Coordinates of C-alpha atoms in Angstrom, one line a residue:
Chain A
X1 CA -16.0 8.5 45.3
X2 CA -12.9 9.6 47.2
X3 CA -11.1 12.9 46.8
X4 CA -7.6 13.5 48.2
X5 CA -6.6 17.1 48.5
X6 CA -3.6 19.0 49.7
X7 CA -3.8 22.8 50.4
X8 CA -0.3 24.3 50.7
X9 CA 1.5 27.6 51.1
X10 CA 3.2 29.6 53.8
X11 CA 2.2 29.6 57.5
X12 CA 0.0 32.7 58.0
X13 CA -1.6 32.7 54.5
X14 CA -4.7 30.9 55.9
X15 CA -3.7 27.6 54.4
X16 CA -5.3 25.5 57.2
X17 CA -8.3 27.8 57.3
X18 CA -8.9 27.2 53.6
X19 CA -8.8 23.4 54.2
X20 CA -11.0 23.8 57.2
X21 CA -13.6 25.6 55.1
X22 CA -13.5 23.0 52.4
X23 CA -14.0 20.2 55.0
X24 CA -16.8 22.1 56.6
X25 CA -18.6 22.8 53.3
X26 CA -18.5 19.1 52.5
X27 CA -19.3 17.6 55.9
X28 CA -21.5 20.2 57.7
X29 CA -23.4 21.9 54.9
X30 CA -23.4 18.9 52.6
X31 CA -23.7 15.2 53.5
X32 CA -20.2 14.0 52.7
X33 CA -17.5 12.9 55.1
X34 CA -14.4 15.1 55.3
X35 CA -11.3 14.4 57.4
X36 CA -8.7 17.2 57.7
X37 CA -5.2 16.9 59.1
X38 CA -2.6 19.6 59.1
X39 CA 1.1 20.4 59.7
X40 CA 1.7 21.2 63.3
X41 CA 5.4 21.9 63.6
X42 CA 7.1 25.3 63.5
X43 CA 6.5 25.2 59.7
X44 CA 2.8 26.1 60.4
X45 CA 4.1 29.4 61.8
X46 CA 5.9 31.0 58.8
X47 CA 7.5 28.5 56.4
X48 CA 6.0 25.8 54.2
X49 CA 2.8 24.6 55.6
X50 CA 0.1 22.3 54.4
X51 CA -3.2 20.6 55.2
X52 CA -4.6 17.3 53.9
X53 CA -8.2 16.6 53.2
X54 CA -9.9 13.3 52.4
X55 CA -13.5 13.7 51.2
X56 CA -15.8 10.7 50.7
X57 CA -19.4 9.8 50.4
X58 CA -19.0 7.4 53.2
X59 CA -16.8 7.2 56.4
X60 CA -13.1 8.1 56.0
X61 CA -10.9 5.4 57.5
X62 CA -7.3 6.1 56.6
X63 CA -7.0 9.8 57.4
X64 CA -4.0 10.9 55.3
X65 CA -3.4 11.2 51.6
X66 CA -2.3 8.1 49.7
X67 CA -2.7 9.5 46.2
X68 CA -3.0 13.3 45.9
X69 CA -5.6 14.2 43.3
X70 CA -5.8 17.9 43.9
X71 CA -3.1 20.3 45.0
X72 CA -3.6 23.9 45.8
X73 CA -0.3 25.9 46.2
X74 CA 0.0 29.4 47.4
X75 CA 3.9 29.5 47.6
X76 CA 6.8 28.5 45.5
X77 CA 8.3 26.2 48.2
X78 CA 5.0 24.4 48.6
X79 CA 4.5 24.0 44.9
X80 CA 8.1 22.6 44.4
X81 CA 7.7 20.3 47.4
X82 CA 4.2 18.9 46.6
X83 CA 3.9 19.0 42.8
X84 CA 5.8 15.7 42.5
X85 CA 3.2 13.8 44.6
X86 CA 0.2 14.7 42.4
X87 CA -1.5 11.9 40.5
X88 CA -0.8 11.8 36.8
X89 CA -4.5 12.6 36.2
X90 CA -4.6 15.2 39.0
X91 CA -5.5 18.8 39.3
X92 CA -3.2 21.6 40.4
X93 CA -4.4 25.1 41.3
X94 CA -1.9 27.8 41.9
X95 CA -1.6 31.5 42.6
X96 CA 0.6 32.6 39.8
X97 CA 1.4 35.9 41.4
X98 CA 3.3 33.8 44.0
X99 CA 4.2 30.6 42.1
X100 CA 6.1 30.2 38.9
X101 CA 4.9 26.8 37.7
X102 CA 6.6 24.2 35.6
X103 CA 4.7 22.7 32.6
X104 CA 2.3 20.1 34.0
X105 CA 3.3 16.5 33.9
X106 CA 1.4 13.8 32.0
X107 CA -2.4 14.4 32.1
X108 CA -2.3 16.8 35.0
X109 CA -4.6 19.8 34.6
X110 CA -2.9 23.0 36.0
X111 CA -4.8 26.3 36.4
X112 CA -3.6 29.6 37.8
X113 CA -5.3 32.6 39.4
X114 CA -3.5 35.8 40.4
X115 CA -5.1 35.6 43.8
X116 CA -2.7 37.7 45.8
X117 CA -3.0 40.5 43.2
X118 CA -6.8 40.3 43.5
X119 CA -6.5 40.3 47.3
X120 CA -4.4 43.4 47.2
X121 CA -6.9 45.1 44.9
X122 CA -9.7 44.4 47.5
X123 CA -7.5 46.3 50.0
X124 CA -6.9 43.4 52.3
X125 CA -4.4 40.7 51.6
X126 CA -5.9 38.5 54.3
X127 CA -8.6 37.3 51.9
X128 CA -6.0 35.4 49.7
X129 CA -7.1 32.0 51.0
X130 CA -10.8 32.8 50.4
X131 CA -10.1 33.8 46.8
X132 CA -8.3 30.5 46.4
X133 CA -11.3 28.7 48.0
X134 CA -13.7 30.3 45.5
X135 CA -11.3 29.3 42.7
X136 CA -11.2 25.8 44.1
X137 CA -15.0 25.5 44.2
X138 CA -15.2 26.5 40.6
X139 CA -12.4 24.3 39.3
X140 CA -13.4 21.2 41.1
X141 CA -16.8 21.4 39.4
X142 CA -19.3 19.9 41.7
X143 CA -17.0 18.4 44.4
X144 CA -18.5 21.1 46.7
X145 CA -22.1 22.3 46.5
X146 CA -22.0 26.1 45.9
X147 CA -24.5 27.0 48.6
X148 CA -22.7 24.8 51.1
X149 CA -19.4 26.6 50.2
X150 CA -21.0 30.0 50.8
X151 CA -22.4 28.9 54.1
X152 CA -19.0 27.4 55.1
X153 CA -17.3 30.8 54.5
X154 CA -20.0 32.8 56.2
X155 CA -19.8 30.7 59.4
X156 CA -16.0 30.5 59.5
X157 CA -15.1 34.2 59.4
X158 CA -15.9 37.0 61.9
X159 CA -19.3 38.5 61.2
X160 CA -17.8 42.0 60.5
X161 CA -15.8 40.5 57.6
X162 CA -18.5 38.4 55.9
X163 CA -19.1 40.9 53.1
X164 CA -15.4 41.3 52.4
X165 CA -14.9 37.5 52.4
X166 CA -17.9 36.8 50.2
X167 CA -16.6 39.3 47.6
X168 CA -13.3 37.5 47.7
X169 CA -15.0 34.1 47.4
X170 CA -17.0 35.3 44.4
X171 CA -14.0 36.8 42.8
X172 CA -12.1 33.5 42.9
X173 CA -15.2 31.5 41.9
X174 CA -16.1 33.8 38.9
X175 CA -12.4 33.8 37.7
X176 CA -12.5 30.0 37.7
X177 CA -15.8 29.8 35.9
X178 CA -14.5 32.1 33.2
X179 CA -11.4 30.0 32.8
X180 CA -13.5 26.9 32.3
X181 CA -15.8 28.6 29.9
X182 CA -12.9 29.8 27.8
X183 CA -11.5 26.3 27.8
X184 CA -14.8 24.9 26.6
X185 CA -14.9 27.3 23.7
X186 CA -11.4 26.3 22.5
Chain B
X1 CA -19.4 -12.2 95.7
X2 CA -19.2 -8.7 94.3
X3 CA -22.6 -7.2 93.4
X4 CA -23.3 -5.6 90.0
X5 CA -22.4 -2.0 89.9
X6 CA -25.2 0.0 91.5
X7 CA -27.4 1.7 88.9
X8 CA -27.5 5.4 89.7
X9 CA -30.4 7.3 88.2
X10 CA -28.8 9.4 85.4
X11 CA -29.8 13.0 84.8
X12 CA -29.8 15.0 81.5
X13 CA -26.9 17.2 80.7
X14 CA -27.1 20.9 81.7
X15 CA -28.2 22.6 78.4
X16 CA -26.0 25.6 79.2
X17 CA -22.9 23.6 78.4
X18 CA -24.2 21.7 75.4
X19 CA -23.5 23.0 71.9
X20 CA -26.2 20.9 70.2
X21 CA -25.6 20.6 66.4
X22 CA -23.1 19.5 63.8
X23 CA -19.7 21.0 64.2
X24 CA -16.4 20.7 62.3
X25 CA -14.0 20.1 65.2
X26 CA -10.7 18.5 65.9
X27 CA -10.4 15.8 68.5
X28 CA -9.0 18.0 71.2
X29 CA -11.8 20.5 70.8
X30 CA -14.4 17.7 70.7
X31 CA -12.9 16.3 74.0
X32 CA -13.3 19.8 75.5
X33 CA -16.9 19.8 74.5
X34 CA -17.4 16.4 75.9
X35 CA -15.9 17.6 79.2
X36 CA -18.3 20.5 79.3
X37 CA -21.4 18.5 78.2
X38 CA -20.6 15.9 80.9
X39 CA -21.1 18.6 83.5
X40 CA -17.4 19.4 84.3
X41 CA -17.0 22.9 85.6
X42 CA -13.4 22.7 86.9
X43 CA -10.4 22.2 84.7
X44 CA -6.7 22.6 85.8
X45 CA -3.9 22.1 83.2
X46 CA -0.6 23.0 81.9
X47 CA -0.1 23.5 78.2
X48 CA 1.7 20.9 76.1
X49 CA 1.6 19.9 72.5
X50 CA -0.6 18.1 71.3
X51 CA -3.0 18.4 74.2
X52 CA -3.1 22.2 74.6
X53 CA -6.2 22.8 72.4
X54 CA -8.3 20.9 75.0
X55 CA -7.3 23.3 77.7
X56 CA -7.5 26.2 75.4
X57 CA -11.1 25.6 74.4
X58 CA -12.2 24.9 77.9
X59 CA -10.6 28.1 79.1
X60 CA -12.5 30.0 76.4
X61 CA -15.8 28.3 77.2
X62 CA -15.8 27.9 80.9
X63 CA -16.2 31.6 81.9
X64 CA -19.4 31.9 80.0
X65 CA -21.0 28.9 81.8
X66 CA -19.8 29.4 85.3
X67 CA -16.8 27.0 85.2
X68 CA -13.4 27.5 86.7
X69 CA -10.3 27.1 84.5
X70 CA -6.9 27.3 86.2
X71 CA -3.6 27.2 84.3
X72 CA -1.4 25.6 87.0
X73 CA 2.4 25.9 87.4
X74 CA 3.0 22.4 86.2
X75 CA 1.4 19.0 85.7
X76 CA 1.9 17.8 89.3
X77 CA -0.2 20.7 90.5
X78 CA -2.7 20.2 87.8
X79 CA -3.4 16.6 88.8
X80 CA -3.6 17.6 92.5
X81 CA -6.0 20.5 91.7
X82 CA -8.5 18.3 90.0
X83 CA -8.4 15.8 93.0
X84 CA -9.1 18.7 95.4
X85 CA -11.9 20.0 93.1
X86 CA -13.5 16.6 92.9
X87 CA -13.6 16.3 96.7
X88 CA -15.2 19.7 96.8
X89 CA -18.0 18.3 94.7
X90 CA -16.9 19.3 91.1
X91 CA -16.6 17.1 88.1
X92 CA -13.0 17.9 87.2
X93 CA -10.6 17.2 84.3
X94 CA -7.0 17.8 83.2
X95 CA -5.2 17.0 80.0
X96 CA -1.6 16.5 79.0
X97 CA 0.8 14.6 76.8
X98 CA 4.1 12.5 77.1
X99 CA 6.3 14.3 79.6
X100 CA 3.4 15.8 81.4
X101 CA 1.8 12.4 81.8
X102 CA 5.0 11.2 83.5
X103 CA 4.7 14.1 85.9
X104 CA 1.1 13.4 86.7
X105 CA 1.7 9.8 87.5
X106 CA 2.4 10.1 91.2
X107 CA -0.8 12.1 91.9
X108 CA -2.8 9.9 89.5
X109 CA -1.9 7.2 92.0
X110 CA -3.0 9.4 94.8
X111 CA -6.4 9.7 93.0
X112 CA -6.6 5.9 92.7
X113 CA -5.8 5.6 96.4
X114 CA -8.3 8.3 97.5
X115 CA -10.9 6.9 95.0
X116 CA -11.4 10.3 93.5
X117 CA -13.7 10.7 90.5
X118 CA -11.9 12.8 87.8
X119 CA -10.7 12.5 84.2
X120 CA -7.2 12.7 82.7
X121 CA -6.8 12.9 78.9
X122 CA -3.4 12.0 77.5
X123 CA -3.0 13.0 73.8
X124 CA -0.1 10.7 73.1
X125 CA 2.9 11.8 71.1
X126 CA 6.2 10.0 70.4
X127 CA 8.6 9.5 73.3
X128 CA 10.7 8.7 75.4
X129 CA 11.3 12.1 77.0
X130 CA 10.3 15.1 74.8
X131 CA 10.4 12.7 71.8
X132 CA 8.2 13.9 69.0
X133 CA 6.0 16.8 70.3
X134 CA 3.9 17.2 67.2
X135 CA 3.7 13.6 65.9
X136 CA 1.6 10.6 66.7
X137 CA 2.3 7.6 68.9
X138 CA 0.4 5.1 71.1
X139 CA 3.4 4.4 73.3
X140 CA 2.1 5.4 76.7
X141 CA -0.4 2.5 76.9
X142 CA 1.6 0.5 79.4
X143 CA 2.4 3.7 81.3
X144 CA -1.3 4.2 81.6
X145 CA -1.6 0.7 83.1
X146 CA 1.4 0.7 85.4
X147 CA 2.8 4.3 85.5
X148 CA 2.2 5.0 89.1
X149 CA 3.7 2.9 91.8
X150 CA 1.8 0.2 93.7
X151 CA -0.8 -2.3 92.8
X152 CA -4.1 -1.1 91.2
X153 CA -6.4 -1.3 88.2
X154 CA -7.1 1.5 85.8
X155 CA -9.9 2.3 83.3
X156 CA -8.5 3.7 80.0
X157 CA -10.7 4.7 77.0
X158 CA -9.3 5.2 73.6
X159 CA -11.2 7.2 70.9
X160 CA -10.5 6.9 67.1
X161 CA -12.2 10.1 65.9
X162 CA -13.3 13.6 67.1
X163 CA -16.8 12.2 67.5
X164 CA -15.5 9.5 69.9
X165 CA -13.4 12.1 71.7
X166 CA -16.7 13.8 72.5
X167 CA -18.6 10.6 73.3
X168 CA -15.9 8.9 75.3
X169 CA -15.1 11.9 77.4
X170 CA -18.7 11.8 78.6
X171 CA -18.4 8.1 79.2
X172 CA -15.1 8.7 81.1
X173 CA -16.9 11.2 83.5
X174 CA -19.7 8.7 84.0
X175 CA -17.3 5.9 84.7
X176 CA -15.4 8.1 87.1
X177 CA -18.6 8.5 89.2
X178 CA -19.7 4.9 88.9
X179 CA -16.4 3.4 89.9
X180 CA -15.2 6.3 92.0
X181 CA -11.8 6.7 90.4
X182 CA -9.7 8.8 88.0
X183 CA -10.4 7.7 84.3
X184 CA -7.9 7.9 81.5
X185 CA -8.7 9.0 78.0
X186 CA -5.8 7.8 75.9
X187 CA -6.1 9.9 72.7
X188 CA -3.2 10.3 70.2
X189 CA -1.9 13.2 68.2
X190 CA -3.5 12.1 65.0
X191 CA -7.0 11.9 66.5
X192 CA -6.5 15.0 68.7
X193 CA -5.4 17.1 65.7
X194 CA -7.8 15.6 63.1
X195 CA -10.8 17.7 62.1
X196 CA -14.1 15.9 61.3
X197 CA -17.8 16.3 61.8
X198 CA -18.9 16.0 65.4
X199 CA -22.6 15.7 66.2
X200 CA -23.5 17.0 69.6
X201 CA -27.0 15.8 70.7
X202 CA -29.6 17.7 72.6
X203 CA -28.8 18.1 76.3
X204 CA -31.6 15.8 77.4
X205 CA -30.3 13.0 75.1
X206 CA -26.9 13.1 77.0
X207 CA -27.2 11.0 80.2
X208 CA -25.0 12.1 83.1
X209 CA -24.2 9.9 86.1
X210 CA -24.4 12.2 89.2
X211 CA -22.1 11.7 92.2
X212 CA -23.0 8.7 94.4
X213 CA -23.5 10.3 97.7
X214 CA -23.9 8.5 101.0
X215 CA -27.3 7.9 102.5
X216 CA -25.8 7.4 106.0
X217 CA -26.1 10.2 108.5
X218 CA -23.0 12.3 109.4
X219 CA -22.7 10.4 112.7
X220 CA -22.6 6.9 111.2
X221 CA -20.9 7.6 107.8
X222 CA -17.6 6.0 107.0
X223 CA -15.8 7.4 103.9
X224 CA -14.3 4.1 102.8
X225 CA -17.0 1.7 103.7
X226 CA -18.0 0.1 100.4
X227 CA -21.4 -1.2 99.2
X228 CA -21.8 -4.7 97.8
X229 CA -20.4 -3.5 94.5
X230 CA -17.1 -2.5 96.3
X231 CA -17.8 1.3 95.7
X232 CA -17.8 3.5 98.8
X233 CA -20.3 6.4 98.4
X234 CA -18.9 9.9 98.9
X235 CA -19.8 12.5 101.4
X236 CA -21.4 15.7 100.3
X237 CA -19.3 18.7 101.4
X238 CA -20.6 21.4 103.6
X239 CA -23.4 19.2 105.1
X240 CA -21.7 18.2 108.3
X241 CA -19.8 15.1 107.2
X242 CA -16.3 15.0 108.6
X243 CA -13.8 12.9 106.9
X244 CA -10.1 12.4 106.5
X245 CA -8.3 11.3 103.3
X246 CA -4.8 10.1 103.0
X247 CA -2.5 8.4 100.5
X248 CA -1.4 6.1 103.3
X249 CA -3.1 2.7 103.6
X250 CA -6.3 3.4 105.4
X251 CA -9.3 1.6 106.9
X252 CA -13.0 2.3 106.3
X253 CA -12.7 5.5 108.5
X254 CA -10.1 6.9 106.1
X255 CA -7.4 6.9 108.8
X256 CA -4.0 5.4 108.3
X257 CA -3.7 1.8 109.4
X258 CA -0.5 0.5 108.1
X259 CA -0.5 -3.3 108.4
X260 CA -0.8 -6.3 106.1
X261 CA -4.4 -7.0 106.8
X262 CA -5.6 -3.5 106.0
X263 CA -3.4 -3.3 102.9
X264 CA -4.8 -6.6 101.7
X265 CA -8.4 -5.4 102.2
X266 CA -7.9 -2.0 100.6
X267 CA -5.7 -3.0 97.6
X268 CA -7.9 -6.0 96.8
X269 CA -11.0 -3.8 96.7
X270 CA -9.2 -1.2 94.5
X271 CA -8.4 -3.9 92.1
X272 CA -11.6 -5.9 92.3
X273 CA -13.9 -3.0 91.9
X274 CA -12.6 -2.8 88.3
X275 CA -11.8 -6.5 87.6
X276 CA -15.2 -7.7 88.9
X277 CA -17.0 -5.2 86.7
X278 CA -14.8 -5.5 83.6
X279 CA -17.7 -6.8 81.5
X280 CA -19.7 -3.7 82.3
X281 CA -16.7 -1.4 81.5
X282 CA -15.4 -2.9 78.3
X283 CA -16.7 -1.3 75.1
X284 CA -15.6 -2.6 71.6
X285 CA -16.4 -1.7 68.0
X286 CA -16.6 -4.8 65.9
X287 CA -16.8 -5.4 62.2
X288 CA -16.8 -8.6 60.1
X289 CA -16.6 -10.7 63.2
X290 CA -19.3 -13.3 62.4
X291 CA -17.1 -15.5 60.3
X292 CA -13.7 -14.2 61.4
X293 CA -10.8 -16.7 61.4
X294 CA -8.3 -13.9 61.9
X295 CA -9.1 -11.1 64.3
X296 CA -7.4 -7.8 64.0
X297 CA -7.1 -6.2 67.4
X298 CA -6.6 -2.5 67.6
X299 CA -7.4 0.8 69.4
X300 CA -7.5 4.5 68.5
X301 CA -6.3 5.7 65.1
X302 CA -4.7 2.3 64.3
X303 CA -8.2 0.7 64.1
X304 CA -9.1 3.0 61.3
X305 CA -5.8 2.6 59.5
X306 CA -6.3 -1.1 59.5
X307 CA -9.8 -1.1 57.8
X308 CA -8.4 -0.7 54.2
X309 CA -6.1 -3.7 54.9
X310 CA -8.9 -5.8 56.3
X311 CA -11.1 -5.0 53.3
X312 CA -8.4 -5.9 50.9
X313 CA -7.8 -9.2 52.7
X314 CA -11.5 -10.0 52.7
X315 CA -11.8 -9.2 48.9
X316 CA -9.2 -12.0 48.6
X317 CA -11.3 -14.4 50.6
X318 CA -9.5 -14.1 53.9
X319 CA -12.0 -14.2 56.8
X320 CA -10.7 -11.3 58.8
X321 CA -12.7 -9.4 61.5
X322 CA -11.9 -6.2 63.3
X323 CA -12.2 -5.8 67.1
X324 CA -11.3 -2.2 68.0
X325 CA -11.0 -1.7 71.7
X326 CA -12.6 1.5 73.0
X327 CA -11.7 0.3 76.5
X328 CA -8.1 -0.9 76.5
X329 CA -7.9 -1.2 80.3
X330 CA -9.3 -3.4 81.7
X331 CA -8.2 -5.6 78.8
X332 CA -10.9 -8.0 77.5
X333 CA -9.0 -11.0 78.6
X334 CA -11.9 -13.5 79.0
X335 CA -13.1 -12.7 75.5
X336 CA -9.6 -12.9 73.9
X337 CA -8.9 -16.2 75.7
X338 CA -12.2 -17.7 74.5
X339 CA -11.7 -16.5 70.9
X340 CA -8.1 -17.8 70.8
X341 CA -9.5 -21.4 71.0
X342 CA -11.5 -21.0 67.8
X343 CA -9.5 -18.8 65.5
X344 CA -6.3 -19.0 63.5
X345 CA -4.7 -15.9 64.9
X346 CA -4.8 -12.3 66.1
X347 CA -3.0 -9.4 64.3
X348 CA -2.3 -6.5 66.6
X349 CA -0.9 -3.2 65.0
X350 CA 0.0 -0.5 67.5
X351 CA 2.0 2.7 67.3
X352 CA 4.5 1.4 69.7
X353 CA 7.1 -1.4 69.6
X354 CA 4.7 -3.9 71.3
X355 CA 2.7 -3.1 74.4
X356 CA -0.9 -4.1 74.6
X357 CA -0.1 -7.0 72.2
X358 CA 1.7 -8.6 75.3
X359 CA -1.7 -8.9 76.9
X360 CA -3.2 -10.5 73.7
X361 CA -0.2 -13.0 73.8
X362 CA -0.8 -13.7 77.5
X363 CA -4.5 -14.3 77.0
X364 CA -4.1 -16.4 73.8
X365 CA -2.0 -18.8 75.9
X366 CA -0.4 -20.2 72.7
X367 CA -3.8 -21.4 71.4
X368 CA -3.4 -19.4 68.2
X369 CA -0.9 -17.1 66.5
X370 CA -0.5 -13.5 67.7
X371 CA 1.2 -11.4 65.0
X372 CA 2.7 -8.2 66.2
X373 CA 2.7 -5.1 63.9
X374 CA 4.9 -2.7 65.8
X375 CA 5.6 0.9 64.7
X376 CA 7.9 3.4 66.5
X377 CA 5.5 6.3 66.0
X378 CA 5.8 9.6 64.1
X379 CA 3.2 8.5 61.5
X380 CA 0.5 5.8 61.2
X381 CA 1.0 2.4 59.7
X382 CA 1.0 1.8 56.0
X383 CA -2.1 -0.3 55.5
X384 CA 0.0 -2.6 53.3
X385 CA 2.1 -3.5 56.2
X386 CA -1.0 -4.5 58.2
X387 CA -2.2 -6.5 55.1
X388 CA 1.1 -8.4 55.1
X389 CA 0.6 -9.2 58.8
X390 CA -2.9 -10.5 58.1
X391 CA -1.5 -12.8 55.4
X392 CA 1.1 -14.1 57.8
X393 CA -1.6 -14.9 60.4
X394 CA -3.5 -16.7 57.7
X395 CA -0.6 -19.0 56.7

């Protein structure tokens, strides 16, 4: 089983941190292998920025994406740039308070969360990426173990902000769960 | 006849420097942890992408464990500072990339001439000149071999993952003490900036080679008198040993003697202390080699990128093996020469336009095909291109 994931947005939104936490959850608090690579140019400091993750049950050889299965976008530029590379059967997760999506191609499943709006409601926009991470954990259904995801957040943020970040994580996770439940009822 | 390298009793790593456990680290940070675990407590450097994170992590970690980090005015000074620190008794390291590596070359040669244990990591990026600061290449491999003037041998280790950045940095420090010379770690931007799980063992599982000090008394000690294995033991500082070091051609006393006989004796020993111990220095990672008729040679990130191509070829019945060089210099020439007599060909992808492959061609002596798979850098190979080269070698 191989999952190829791109996390994208603007430099400063915590795009790379979000990818780091996903990789850490999979490879430190679970038994998978996760290789993360990231944009390193000036784009990582303000304009479109992205990180790539390859998660496998065994050793990752080729470190970059060959077939993007999951795209997370937190900015319009990033969505426009990377939407085209997503596999026809892939999954796209966006923040629809920041991205105006196009109708999904082929069999792509596309879900949205108003993550920035939620972040502003918590009083600190900095947790946007953690809300997206919670949403990611819910929507990828079992790719990451829930407990591993929680530990990855707790060990990746400063100790004084753990509560704030865990609230953000659960906000994203619960929103995702409710979307999936609604979909199941339809 | 050169003796086997003297076995020095290893000691466990200092637990204060060892972050035992599983970490999600990039290659640069893992190399920094390897440096600390190996017992280094002196680091001098000058920031440059994509090597800065090594220095950055060391600078954050050293003050808590009694290490000294100095951000120098440039790369020339950085290299010189670690040579001085090493003579003062420290295990010392620096790191750089592309243009900085060029600047370090003169004093790297001084380190070779003075036989100074230390470690230099080059996180390779695209060149020439400033080239591609944030993008991968493996195009300094021949510079690593021949970049400083004069005749000498080098030892260069090449990691393919953050885990190996940690492990091989420790090996580099150990080699630097065993062979009494600067050791190169030839990383690349992809490995340096790639984040993966790194397992750091308990301190007593990490074996450290301590400095090989002389057993002679201060009155009889000669700083460049080598043992049977061609390695001259070093003097402990502050214990009454008086010595002189110079970049000029010197005799066993360490004083300049500039004539052909002394030059021959010294340069031959600098070369033979590596050449005659090549079998002990060379480390490879091999896969599918038992039945291999085609051998894919590689090092660093390119070895990983080649695996999907090798597996695709094997699924089609092509007997391809992988021999990834963790030690590129000294080059495993005996092994390649021997193998060339029995196989159809070598395939050698590199992120340069053809550097280490020249060595494979030299050693194969026309006995079998050697297929080059050059790449100018900026990204890694497409595994399909490597697969096509394997098919070409199989024809």
